[in-house]
PDB file of C-alpha atoms in Angstrom:
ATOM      1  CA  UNK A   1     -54.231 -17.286  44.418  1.00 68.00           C
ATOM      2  CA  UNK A   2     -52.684 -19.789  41.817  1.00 67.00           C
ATOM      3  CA  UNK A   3     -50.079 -20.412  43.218  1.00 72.00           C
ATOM      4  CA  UNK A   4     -51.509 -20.526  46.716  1.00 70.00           C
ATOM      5  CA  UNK A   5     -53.461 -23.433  45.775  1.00 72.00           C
ATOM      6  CA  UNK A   6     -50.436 -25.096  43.894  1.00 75.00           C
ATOM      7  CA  UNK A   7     -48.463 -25.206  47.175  1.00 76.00           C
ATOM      8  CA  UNK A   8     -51.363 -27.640  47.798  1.00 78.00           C
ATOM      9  CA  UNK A   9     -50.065 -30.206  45.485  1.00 82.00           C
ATOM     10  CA  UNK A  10     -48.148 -32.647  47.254  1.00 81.00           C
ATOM     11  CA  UNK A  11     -45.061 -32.584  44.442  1.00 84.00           C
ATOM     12  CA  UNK A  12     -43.328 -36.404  46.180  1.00 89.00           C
ATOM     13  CA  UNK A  13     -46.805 -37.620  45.379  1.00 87.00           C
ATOM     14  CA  UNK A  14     -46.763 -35.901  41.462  1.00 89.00           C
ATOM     15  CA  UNK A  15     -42.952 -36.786  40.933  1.00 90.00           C
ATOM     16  CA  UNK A  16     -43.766 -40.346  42.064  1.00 92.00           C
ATOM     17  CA  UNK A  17     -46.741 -40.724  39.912  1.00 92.00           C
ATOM     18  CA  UNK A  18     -44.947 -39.207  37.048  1.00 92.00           C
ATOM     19  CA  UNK A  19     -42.226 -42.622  37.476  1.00 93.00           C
ATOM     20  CA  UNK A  20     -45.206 -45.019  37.546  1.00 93.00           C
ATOM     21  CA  UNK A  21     -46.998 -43.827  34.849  1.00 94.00           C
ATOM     22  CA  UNK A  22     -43.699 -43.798  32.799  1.00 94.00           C
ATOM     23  CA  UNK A  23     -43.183 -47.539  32.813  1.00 94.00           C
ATOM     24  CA  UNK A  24     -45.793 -47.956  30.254  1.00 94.00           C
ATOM     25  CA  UNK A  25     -43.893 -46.125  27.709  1.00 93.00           C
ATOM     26  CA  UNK A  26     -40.981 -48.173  28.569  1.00 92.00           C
ATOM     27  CA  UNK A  27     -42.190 -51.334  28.141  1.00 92.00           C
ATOM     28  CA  UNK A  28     -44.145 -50.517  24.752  1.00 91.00           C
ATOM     29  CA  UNK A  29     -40.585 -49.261  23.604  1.00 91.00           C
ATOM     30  CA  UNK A  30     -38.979 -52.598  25.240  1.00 86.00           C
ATOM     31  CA  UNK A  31     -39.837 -55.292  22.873  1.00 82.00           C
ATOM     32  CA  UNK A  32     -38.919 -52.548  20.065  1.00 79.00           C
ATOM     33  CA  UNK A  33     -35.025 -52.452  21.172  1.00 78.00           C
ATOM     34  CA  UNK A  34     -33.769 -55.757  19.270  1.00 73.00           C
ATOM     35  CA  UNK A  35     -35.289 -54.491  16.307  1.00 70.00           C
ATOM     36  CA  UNK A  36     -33.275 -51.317  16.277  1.00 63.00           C
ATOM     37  CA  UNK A  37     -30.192 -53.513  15.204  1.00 65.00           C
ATOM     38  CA  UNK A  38     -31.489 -54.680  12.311  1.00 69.00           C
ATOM     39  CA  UNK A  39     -34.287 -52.516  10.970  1.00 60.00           C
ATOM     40  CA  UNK A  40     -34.838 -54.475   7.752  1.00 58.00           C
ATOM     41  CA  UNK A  41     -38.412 -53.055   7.601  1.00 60.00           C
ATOM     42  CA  UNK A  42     -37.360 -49.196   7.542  1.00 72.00           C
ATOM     43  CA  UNK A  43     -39.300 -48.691  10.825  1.00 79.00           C
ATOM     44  CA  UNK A  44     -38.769 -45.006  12.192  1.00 85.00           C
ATOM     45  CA  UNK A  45     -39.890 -43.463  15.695  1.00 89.00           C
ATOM     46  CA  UNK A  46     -43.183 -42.110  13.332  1.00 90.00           C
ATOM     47  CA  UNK A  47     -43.856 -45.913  12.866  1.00 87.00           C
ATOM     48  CA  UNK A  48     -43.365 -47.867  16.173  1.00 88.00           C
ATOM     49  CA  UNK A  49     -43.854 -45.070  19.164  1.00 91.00           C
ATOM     50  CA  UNK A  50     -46.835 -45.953  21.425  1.00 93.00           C
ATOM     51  CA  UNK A  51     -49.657 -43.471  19.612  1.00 92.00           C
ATOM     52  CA  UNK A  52     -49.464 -45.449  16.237  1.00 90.00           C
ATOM     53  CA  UNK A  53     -48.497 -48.537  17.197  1.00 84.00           C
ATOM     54  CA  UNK A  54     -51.071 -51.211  17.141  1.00 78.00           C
ATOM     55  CA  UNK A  55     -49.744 -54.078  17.981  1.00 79.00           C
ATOM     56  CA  UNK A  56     -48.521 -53.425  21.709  1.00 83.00           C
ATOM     57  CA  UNK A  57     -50.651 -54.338  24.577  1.00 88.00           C
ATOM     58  CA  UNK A  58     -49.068 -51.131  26.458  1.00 91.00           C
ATOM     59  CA  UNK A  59     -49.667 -48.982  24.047  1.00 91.00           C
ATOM     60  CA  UNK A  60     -53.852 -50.006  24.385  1.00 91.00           C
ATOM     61  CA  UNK A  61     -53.826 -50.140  28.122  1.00 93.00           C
ATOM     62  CA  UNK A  62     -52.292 -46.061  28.263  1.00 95.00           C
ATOM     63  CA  UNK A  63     -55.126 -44.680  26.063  1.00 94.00           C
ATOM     64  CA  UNK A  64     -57.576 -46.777  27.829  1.00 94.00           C
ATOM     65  CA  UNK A  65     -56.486 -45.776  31.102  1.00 95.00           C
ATOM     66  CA  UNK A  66     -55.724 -41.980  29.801  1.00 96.00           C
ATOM     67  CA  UNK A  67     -58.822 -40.473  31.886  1.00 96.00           C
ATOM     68  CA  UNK A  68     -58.291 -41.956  34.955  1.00 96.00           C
ATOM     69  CA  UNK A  69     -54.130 -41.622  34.742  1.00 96.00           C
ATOM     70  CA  UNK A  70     -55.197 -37.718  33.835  1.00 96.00           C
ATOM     71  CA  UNK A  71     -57.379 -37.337  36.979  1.00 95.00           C
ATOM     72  CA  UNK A  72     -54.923 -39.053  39.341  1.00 94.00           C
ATOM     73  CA  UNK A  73     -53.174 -35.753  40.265  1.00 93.00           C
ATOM     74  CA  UNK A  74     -56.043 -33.084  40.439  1.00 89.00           C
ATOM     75  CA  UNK A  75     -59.329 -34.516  39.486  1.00 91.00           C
ATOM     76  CA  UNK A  76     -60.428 -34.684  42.972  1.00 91.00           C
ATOM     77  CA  UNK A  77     -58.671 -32.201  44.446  1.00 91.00           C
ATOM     78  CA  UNK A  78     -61.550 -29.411  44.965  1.00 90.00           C
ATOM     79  CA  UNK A  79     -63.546 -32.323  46.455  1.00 90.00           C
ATOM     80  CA  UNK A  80     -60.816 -33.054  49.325  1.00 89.00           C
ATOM     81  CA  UNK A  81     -60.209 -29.228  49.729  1.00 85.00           C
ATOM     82  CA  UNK A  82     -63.996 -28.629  50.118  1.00 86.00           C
ATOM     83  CA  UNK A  83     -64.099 -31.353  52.209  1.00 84.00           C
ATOM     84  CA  UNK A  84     -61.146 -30.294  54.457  1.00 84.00           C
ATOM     85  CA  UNK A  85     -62.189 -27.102  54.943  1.00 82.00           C
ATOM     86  CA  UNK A  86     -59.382 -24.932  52.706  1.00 83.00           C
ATOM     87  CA  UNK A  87     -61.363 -23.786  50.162  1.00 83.00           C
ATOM     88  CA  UNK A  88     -62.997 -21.955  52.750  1.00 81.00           C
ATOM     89  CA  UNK A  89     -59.573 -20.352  53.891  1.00 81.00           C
ATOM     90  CA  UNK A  90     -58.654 -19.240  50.367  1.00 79.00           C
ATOM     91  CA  UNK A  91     -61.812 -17.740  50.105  1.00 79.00           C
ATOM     92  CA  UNK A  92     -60.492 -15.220  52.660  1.00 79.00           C
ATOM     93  CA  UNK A  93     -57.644 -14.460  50.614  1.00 78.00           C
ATOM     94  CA  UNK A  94     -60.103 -13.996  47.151  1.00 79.00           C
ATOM     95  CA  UNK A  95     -63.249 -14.423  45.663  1.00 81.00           C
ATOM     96  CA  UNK A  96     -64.964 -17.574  44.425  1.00 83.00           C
ATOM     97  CA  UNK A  97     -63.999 -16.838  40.968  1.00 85.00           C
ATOM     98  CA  UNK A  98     -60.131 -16.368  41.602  1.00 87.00           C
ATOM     99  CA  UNK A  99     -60.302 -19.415  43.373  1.00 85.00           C
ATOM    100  CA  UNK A 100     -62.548 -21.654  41.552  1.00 89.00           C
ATOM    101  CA  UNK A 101     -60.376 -20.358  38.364  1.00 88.00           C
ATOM    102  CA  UNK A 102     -57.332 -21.761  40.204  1.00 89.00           C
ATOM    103  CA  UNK A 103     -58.576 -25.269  41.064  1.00 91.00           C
ATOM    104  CA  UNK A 104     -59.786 -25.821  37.534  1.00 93.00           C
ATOM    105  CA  UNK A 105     -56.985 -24.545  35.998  1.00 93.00           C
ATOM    106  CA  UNK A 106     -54.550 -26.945  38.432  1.00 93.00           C
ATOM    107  CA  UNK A 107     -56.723 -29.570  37.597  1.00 94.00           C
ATOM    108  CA  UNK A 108     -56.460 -29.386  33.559  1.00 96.00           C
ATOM    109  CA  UNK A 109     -53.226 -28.619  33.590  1.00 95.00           C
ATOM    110  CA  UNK A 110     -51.654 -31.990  35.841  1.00 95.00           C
ATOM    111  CA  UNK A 111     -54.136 -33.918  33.302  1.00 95.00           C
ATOM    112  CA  UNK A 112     -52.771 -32.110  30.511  1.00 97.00           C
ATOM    113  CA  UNK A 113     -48.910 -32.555  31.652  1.00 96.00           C
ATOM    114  CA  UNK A 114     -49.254 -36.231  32.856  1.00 96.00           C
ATOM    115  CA  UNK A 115     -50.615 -37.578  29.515  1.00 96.00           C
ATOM    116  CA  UNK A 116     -48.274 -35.252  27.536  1.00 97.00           C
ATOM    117  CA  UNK A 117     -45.079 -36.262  29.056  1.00 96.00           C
ATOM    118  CA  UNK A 118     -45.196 -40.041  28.921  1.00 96.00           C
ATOM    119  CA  UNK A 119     -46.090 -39.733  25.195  1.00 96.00           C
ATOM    120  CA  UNK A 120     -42.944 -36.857  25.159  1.00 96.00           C
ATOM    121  CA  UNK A 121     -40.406 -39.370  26.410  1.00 96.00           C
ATOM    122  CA  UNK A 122     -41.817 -42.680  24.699  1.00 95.00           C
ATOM    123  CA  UNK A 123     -41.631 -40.426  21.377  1.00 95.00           C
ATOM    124  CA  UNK A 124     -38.617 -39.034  22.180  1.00 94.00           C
ATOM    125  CA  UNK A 125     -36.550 -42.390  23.414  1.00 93.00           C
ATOM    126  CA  UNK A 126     -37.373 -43.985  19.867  1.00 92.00           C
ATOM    127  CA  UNK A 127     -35.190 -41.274  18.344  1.00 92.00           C
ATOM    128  CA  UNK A 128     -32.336 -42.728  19.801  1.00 90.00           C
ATOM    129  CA  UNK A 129     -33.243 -46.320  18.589  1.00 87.00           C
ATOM    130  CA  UNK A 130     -34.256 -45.764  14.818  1.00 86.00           C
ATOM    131  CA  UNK A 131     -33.846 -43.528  12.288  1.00 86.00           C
ATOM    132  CA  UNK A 132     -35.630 -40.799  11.348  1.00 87.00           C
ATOM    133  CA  UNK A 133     -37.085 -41.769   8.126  1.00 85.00           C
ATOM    134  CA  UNK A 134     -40.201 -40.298   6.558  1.00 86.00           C
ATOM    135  CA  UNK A 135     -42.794 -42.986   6.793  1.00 84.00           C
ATOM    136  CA  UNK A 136     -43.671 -44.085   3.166  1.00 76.00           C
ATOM    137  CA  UNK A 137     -47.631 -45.481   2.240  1.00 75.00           C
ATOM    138  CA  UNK A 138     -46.641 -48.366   0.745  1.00 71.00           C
ATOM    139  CA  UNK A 139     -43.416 -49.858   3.059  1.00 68.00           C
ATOM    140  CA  UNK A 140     -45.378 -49.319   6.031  1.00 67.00           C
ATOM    141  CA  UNK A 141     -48.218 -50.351   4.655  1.00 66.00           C
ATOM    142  CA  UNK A 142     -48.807 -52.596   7.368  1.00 67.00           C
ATOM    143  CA  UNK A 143     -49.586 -50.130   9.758  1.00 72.00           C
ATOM    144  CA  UNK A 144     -52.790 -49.038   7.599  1.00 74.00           C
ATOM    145  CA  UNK A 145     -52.644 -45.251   8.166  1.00 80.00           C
ATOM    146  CA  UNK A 146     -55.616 -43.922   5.977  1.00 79.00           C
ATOM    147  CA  UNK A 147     -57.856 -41.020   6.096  1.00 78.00           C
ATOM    148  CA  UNK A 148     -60.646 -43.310   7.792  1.00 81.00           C
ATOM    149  CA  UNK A 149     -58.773 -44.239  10.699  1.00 82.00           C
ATOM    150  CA  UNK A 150     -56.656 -41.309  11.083  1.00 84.00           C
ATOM    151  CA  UNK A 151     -56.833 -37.452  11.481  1.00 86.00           C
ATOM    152  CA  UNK A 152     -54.135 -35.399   8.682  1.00 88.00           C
ATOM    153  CA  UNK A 153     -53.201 -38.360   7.312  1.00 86.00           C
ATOM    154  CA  UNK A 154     -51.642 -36.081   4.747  1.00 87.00           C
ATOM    155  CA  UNK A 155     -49.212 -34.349   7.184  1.00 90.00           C
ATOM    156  CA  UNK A 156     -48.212 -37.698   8.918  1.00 88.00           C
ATOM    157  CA  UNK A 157     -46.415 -38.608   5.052  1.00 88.00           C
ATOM    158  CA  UNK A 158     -45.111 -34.949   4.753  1.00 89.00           C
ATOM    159  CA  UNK A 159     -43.854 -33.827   8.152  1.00 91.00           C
ATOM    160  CA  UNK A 160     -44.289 -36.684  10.541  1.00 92.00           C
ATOM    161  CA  UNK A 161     -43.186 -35.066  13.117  1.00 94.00           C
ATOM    162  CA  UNK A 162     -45.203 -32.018  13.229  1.00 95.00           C
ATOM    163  CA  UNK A 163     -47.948 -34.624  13.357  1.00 94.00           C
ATOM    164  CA  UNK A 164     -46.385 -36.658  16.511  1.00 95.00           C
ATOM    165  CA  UNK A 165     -46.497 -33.257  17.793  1.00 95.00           C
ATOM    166  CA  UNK A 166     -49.598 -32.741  17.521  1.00 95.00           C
ATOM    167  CA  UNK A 167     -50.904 -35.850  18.484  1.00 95.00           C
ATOM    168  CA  UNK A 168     -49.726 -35.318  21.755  1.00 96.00           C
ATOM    169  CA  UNK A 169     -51.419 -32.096  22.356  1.00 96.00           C
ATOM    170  CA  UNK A 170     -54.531 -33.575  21.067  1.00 96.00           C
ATOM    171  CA  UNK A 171     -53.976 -36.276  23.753  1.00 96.00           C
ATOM    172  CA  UNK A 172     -53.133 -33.934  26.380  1.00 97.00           C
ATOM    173  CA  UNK A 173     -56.007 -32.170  25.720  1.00 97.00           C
ATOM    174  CA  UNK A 174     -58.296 -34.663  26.343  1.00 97.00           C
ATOM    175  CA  UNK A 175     -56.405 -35.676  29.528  1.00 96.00           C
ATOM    176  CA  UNK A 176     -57.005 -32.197  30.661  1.00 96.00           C
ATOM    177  CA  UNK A 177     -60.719 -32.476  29.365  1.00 97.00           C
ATOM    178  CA  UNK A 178     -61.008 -35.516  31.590  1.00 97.00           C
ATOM    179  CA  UNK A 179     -59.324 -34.222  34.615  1.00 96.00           C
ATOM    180  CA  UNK A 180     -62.294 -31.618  34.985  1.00 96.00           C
ATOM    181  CA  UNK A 181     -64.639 -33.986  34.108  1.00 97.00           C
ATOM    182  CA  UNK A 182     -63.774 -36.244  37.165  1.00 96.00           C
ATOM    183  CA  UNK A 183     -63.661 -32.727  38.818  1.00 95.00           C
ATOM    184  CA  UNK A 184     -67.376 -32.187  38.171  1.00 95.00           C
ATOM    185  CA  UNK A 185     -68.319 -35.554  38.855  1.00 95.00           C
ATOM    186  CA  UNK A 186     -66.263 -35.914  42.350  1.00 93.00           C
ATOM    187  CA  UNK A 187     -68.558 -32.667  43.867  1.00 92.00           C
ATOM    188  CA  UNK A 188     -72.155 -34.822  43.429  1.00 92.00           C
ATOM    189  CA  UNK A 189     -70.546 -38.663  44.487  1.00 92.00           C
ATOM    190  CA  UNK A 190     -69.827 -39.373  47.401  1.00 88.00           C
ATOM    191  CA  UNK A 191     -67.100 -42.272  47.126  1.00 92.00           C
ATOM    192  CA  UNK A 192     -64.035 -40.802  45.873  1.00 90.00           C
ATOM    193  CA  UNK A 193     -62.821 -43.851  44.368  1.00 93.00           C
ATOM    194  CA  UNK A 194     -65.742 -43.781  42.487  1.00 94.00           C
ATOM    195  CA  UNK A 195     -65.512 -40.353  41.351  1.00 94.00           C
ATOM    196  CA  UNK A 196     -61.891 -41.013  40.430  1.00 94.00           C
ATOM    197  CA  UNK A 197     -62.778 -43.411  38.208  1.00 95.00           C
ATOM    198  CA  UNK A 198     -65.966 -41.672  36.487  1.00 95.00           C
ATOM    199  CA  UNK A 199     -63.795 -40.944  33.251  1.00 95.00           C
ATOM    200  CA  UNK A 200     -62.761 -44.435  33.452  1.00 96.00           C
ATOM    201  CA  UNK A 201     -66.498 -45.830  33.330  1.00 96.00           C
ATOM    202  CA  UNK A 202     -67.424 -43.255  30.786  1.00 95.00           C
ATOM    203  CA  UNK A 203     -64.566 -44.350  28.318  1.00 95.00           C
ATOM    204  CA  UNK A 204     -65.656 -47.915  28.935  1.00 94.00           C
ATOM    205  CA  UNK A 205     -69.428 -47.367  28.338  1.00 94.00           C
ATOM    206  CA  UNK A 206     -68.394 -45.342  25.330  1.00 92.00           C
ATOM    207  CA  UNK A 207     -66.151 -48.481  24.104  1.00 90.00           C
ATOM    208  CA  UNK A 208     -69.238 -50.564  24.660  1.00 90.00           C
ATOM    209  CA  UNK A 209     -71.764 -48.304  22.909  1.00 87.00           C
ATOM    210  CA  UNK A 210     -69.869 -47.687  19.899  1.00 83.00           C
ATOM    211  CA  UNK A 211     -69.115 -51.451  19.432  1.00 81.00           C
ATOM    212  CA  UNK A 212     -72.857 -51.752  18.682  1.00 83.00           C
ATOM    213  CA  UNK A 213     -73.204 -48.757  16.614  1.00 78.00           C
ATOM    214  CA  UNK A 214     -71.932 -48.805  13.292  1.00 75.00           C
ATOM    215  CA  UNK A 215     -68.394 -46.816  13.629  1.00 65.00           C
ATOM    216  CA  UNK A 216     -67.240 -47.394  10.185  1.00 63.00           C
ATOM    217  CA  UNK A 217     -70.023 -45.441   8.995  1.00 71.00           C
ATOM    218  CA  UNK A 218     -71.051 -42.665  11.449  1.00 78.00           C
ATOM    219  CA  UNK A 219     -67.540 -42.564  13.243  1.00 78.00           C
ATOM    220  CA  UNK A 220     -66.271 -43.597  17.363  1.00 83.00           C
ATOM    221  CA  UNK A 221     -67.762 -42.016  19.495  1.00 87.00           C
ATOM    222  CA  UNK A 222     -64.996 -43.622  21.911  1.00 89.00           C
ATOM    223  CA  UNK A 223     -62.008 -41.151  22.846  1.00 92.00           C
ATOM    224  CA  UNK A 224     -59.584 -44.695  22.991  1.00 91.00           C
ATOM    225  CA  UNK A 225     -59.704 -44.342  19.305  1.00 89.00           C
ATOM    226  CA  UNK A 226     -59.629 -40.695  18.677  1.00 91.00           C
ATOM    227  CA  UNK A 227     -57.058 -39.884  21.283  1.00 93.00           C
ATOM    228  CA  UNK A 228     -54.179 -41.857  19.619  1.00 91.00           C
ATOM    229  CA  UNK A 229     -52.450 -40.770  16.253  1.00 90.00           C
ATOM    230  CA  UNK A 230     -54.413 -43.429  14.315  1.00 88.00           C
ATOM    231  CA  UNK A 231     -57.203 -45.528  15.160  1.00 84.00           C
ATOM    232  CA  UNK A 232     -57.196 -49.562  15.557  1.00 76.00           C
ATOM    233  CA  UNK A 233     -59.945 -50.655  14.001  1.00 71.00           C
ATOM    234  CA  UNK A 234     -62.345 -48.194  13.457  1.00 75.00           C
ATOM    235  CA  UNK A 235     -63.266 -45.063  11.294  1.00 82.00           C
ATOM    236  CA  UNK A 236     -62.840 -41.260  12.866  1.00 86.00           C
ATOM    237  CA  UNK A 237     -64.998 -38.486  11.502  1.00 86.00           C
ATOM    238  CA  UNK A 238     -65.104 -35.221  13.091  1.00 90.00           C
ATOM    239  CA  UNK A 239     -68.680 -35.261  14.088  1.00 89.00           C
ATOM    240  CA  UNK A 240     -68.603 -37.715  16.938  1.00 89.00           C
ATOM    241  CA  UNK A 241     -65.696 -36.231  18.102  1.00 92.00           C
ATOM    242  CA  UNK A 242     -67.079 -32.534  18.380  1.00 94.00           C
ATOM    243  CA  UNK A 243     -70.231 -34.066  20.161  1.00 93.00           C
ATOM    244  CA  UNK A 244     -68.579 -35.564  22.888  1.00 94.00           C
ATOM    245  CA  UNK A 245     -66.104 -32.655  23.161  1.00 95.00           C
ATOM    246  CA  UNK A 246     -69.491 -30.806  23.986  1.00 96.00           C
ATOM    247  CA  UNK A 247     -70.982 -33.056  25.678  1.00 95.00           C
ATOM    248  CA  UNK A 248     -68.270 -33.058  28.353  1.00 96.00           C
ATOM    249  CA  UNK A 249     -67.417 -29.191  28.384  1.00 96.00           C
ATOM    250  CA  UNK A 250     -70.970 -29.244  29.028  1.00 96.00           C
ATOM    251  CA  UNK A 251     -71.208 -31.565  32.070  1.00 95.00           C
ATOM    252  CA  UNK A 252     -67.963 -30.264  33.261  1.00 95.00           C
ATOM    253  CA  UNK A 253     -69.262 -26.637  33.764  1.00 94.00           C
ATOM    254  CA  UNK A 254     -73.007 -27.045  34.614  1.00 94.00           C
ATOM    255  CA  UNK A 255     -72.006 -29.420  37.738  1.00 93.00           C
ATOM    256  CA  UNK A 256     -68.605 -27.846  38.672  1.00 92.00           C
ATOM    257  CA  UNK A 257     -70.224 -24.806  39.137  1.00 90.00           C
ATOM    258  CA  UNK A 258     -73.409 -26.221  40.487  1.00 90.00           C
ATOM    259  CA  UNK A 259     -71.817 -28.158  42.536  1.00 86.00           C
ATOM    260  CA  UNK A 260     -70.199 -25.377  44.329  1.00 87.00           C
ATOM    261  CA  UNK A 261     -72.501 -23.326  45.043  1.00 84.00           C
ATOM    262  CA  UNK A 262     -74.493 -26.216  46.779  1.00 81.00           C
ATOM    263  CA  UNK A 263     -71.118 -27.680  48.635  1.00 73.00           C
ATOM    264  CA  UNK A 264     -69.663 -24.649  49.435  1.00 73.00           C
ATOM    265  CA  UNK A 265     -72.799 -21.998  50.138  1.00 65.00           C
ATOM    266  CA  UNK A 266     -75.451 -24.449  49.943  1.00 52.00           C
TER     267      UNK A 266
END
């Protein structure tokens, strides 16, 4: 039944998508490429790649974009196949659960692969333009990577690497996360643009609330700060980031599944 349903997927539109999302890591790494020559500053791909680096425009406009470049493939695509009728033909071929499993699985998995491959190749491309030297706390001390603005700061001095790594999945994660969220969110609105851009509004309003609570204290509550390998301005503690990782599994599966049963058997 999987792979049924991926047939659905319309792999031009993916493949082009893929391209246009990709020019943001290519120009965050553009402005980086005369400073490869010289390097007097012992940058390294660990320093100036697009999670950590906070003085690129590109590199903010990704993560706050990330939920709505995660739904673009899949977050609405239960809605249109509901809509269209071919839910109702799989249905034929298996149960609800088989094929409710399917779309949700489609759907956090394009989320998950379209934030994780930009962040792949920007990564990836600044091998081939600096060194790889092990970041050091005090000549990169401009970059300000401390425990309250970012997650293992221990590993990123010890193996870098491992946490680039993981900062991707961790970003991937949440562009899966947000691909079922618009999921959820597309079966109760009725404007699909709207729908489309529910993790959009969400990351905004969360932006907006946590600039008037006080972050440095109790944490963001804003996944724009948590998503990247360090945070701009702000503090990161685990707590706000385990509530809204709750929150939205939470929403996710009550209306998903509610809102199936009322679309599809009313």
């Amino acid at each position: 039944m999987f792979k049924f349903i991926l047939r659905r997927i319309n792999r031009r539109y993916i493949f082009a998508l893929l391209l246009l999302i990709l020019l943001i890591p290519l120009l965050q790494i553009y402005p980086s490429i005369h400073l490869a020559t010289e390097n007097k500053f012992f940058e390294s791909p660990y320093t100036k790649w697009m999670s950590i680096d906070p003085f690129n425009t590109m590199s903010a406009v990704f993560f706050i974009l990330l939920p709505l470049i995660a739904a673009l493939p899949a977050g609405i695509l239960l809605r249109k196949d509901i809509d269209s009728g071919f839910v109702y033909q799989s249905l034929i071929k298996a149960n609800i659960r088989q094929v409710l499993g399917s779309y949700l699985s489609i759907s956090f998995g394009l989320g998950f692969i379209v934030i994780l491959i930009p962040l792949a190749v920007n990564l990836g491309l600044y091998f081939l333009l600096f060194p790889n030297i092990i970041p050091d706390n005090l000549l990169n001390s401009n970059l300000l990577i401390i425990h309250q603005n970012t997650l293992f700061v221990s590993l990123y001095y010890s193996h870098p690497l491992l946490h680039a790594i993981l900062s991707i999945m961790w970003s991937a994660f949440w562009g899966g996360l947000f691909s079922l969220f618009v999921t959820a969110s597309s079966l109760w609105i009725k404007n699909s643009f709207i729908a489309l851009m529910s993790g959009l509004i969400l990351q905004i309003a969360l932006l907006i609330i946590s600039s008037f609570l006080p972050t440095l204290e109790i944490g963001s509550f804003a996944p724009f700060e948590f998503t990247r390998e360090t945070a701009l301005t702000t503090n990161i503690q685990w707590l706000p980031i385990l509530v809204i990782l709750f929150v939205l599994i939470c929403y996710s599966a009550y209306f998903i599944f509610r809102g199936v049963r009322k679309r599809v058997f009313w």
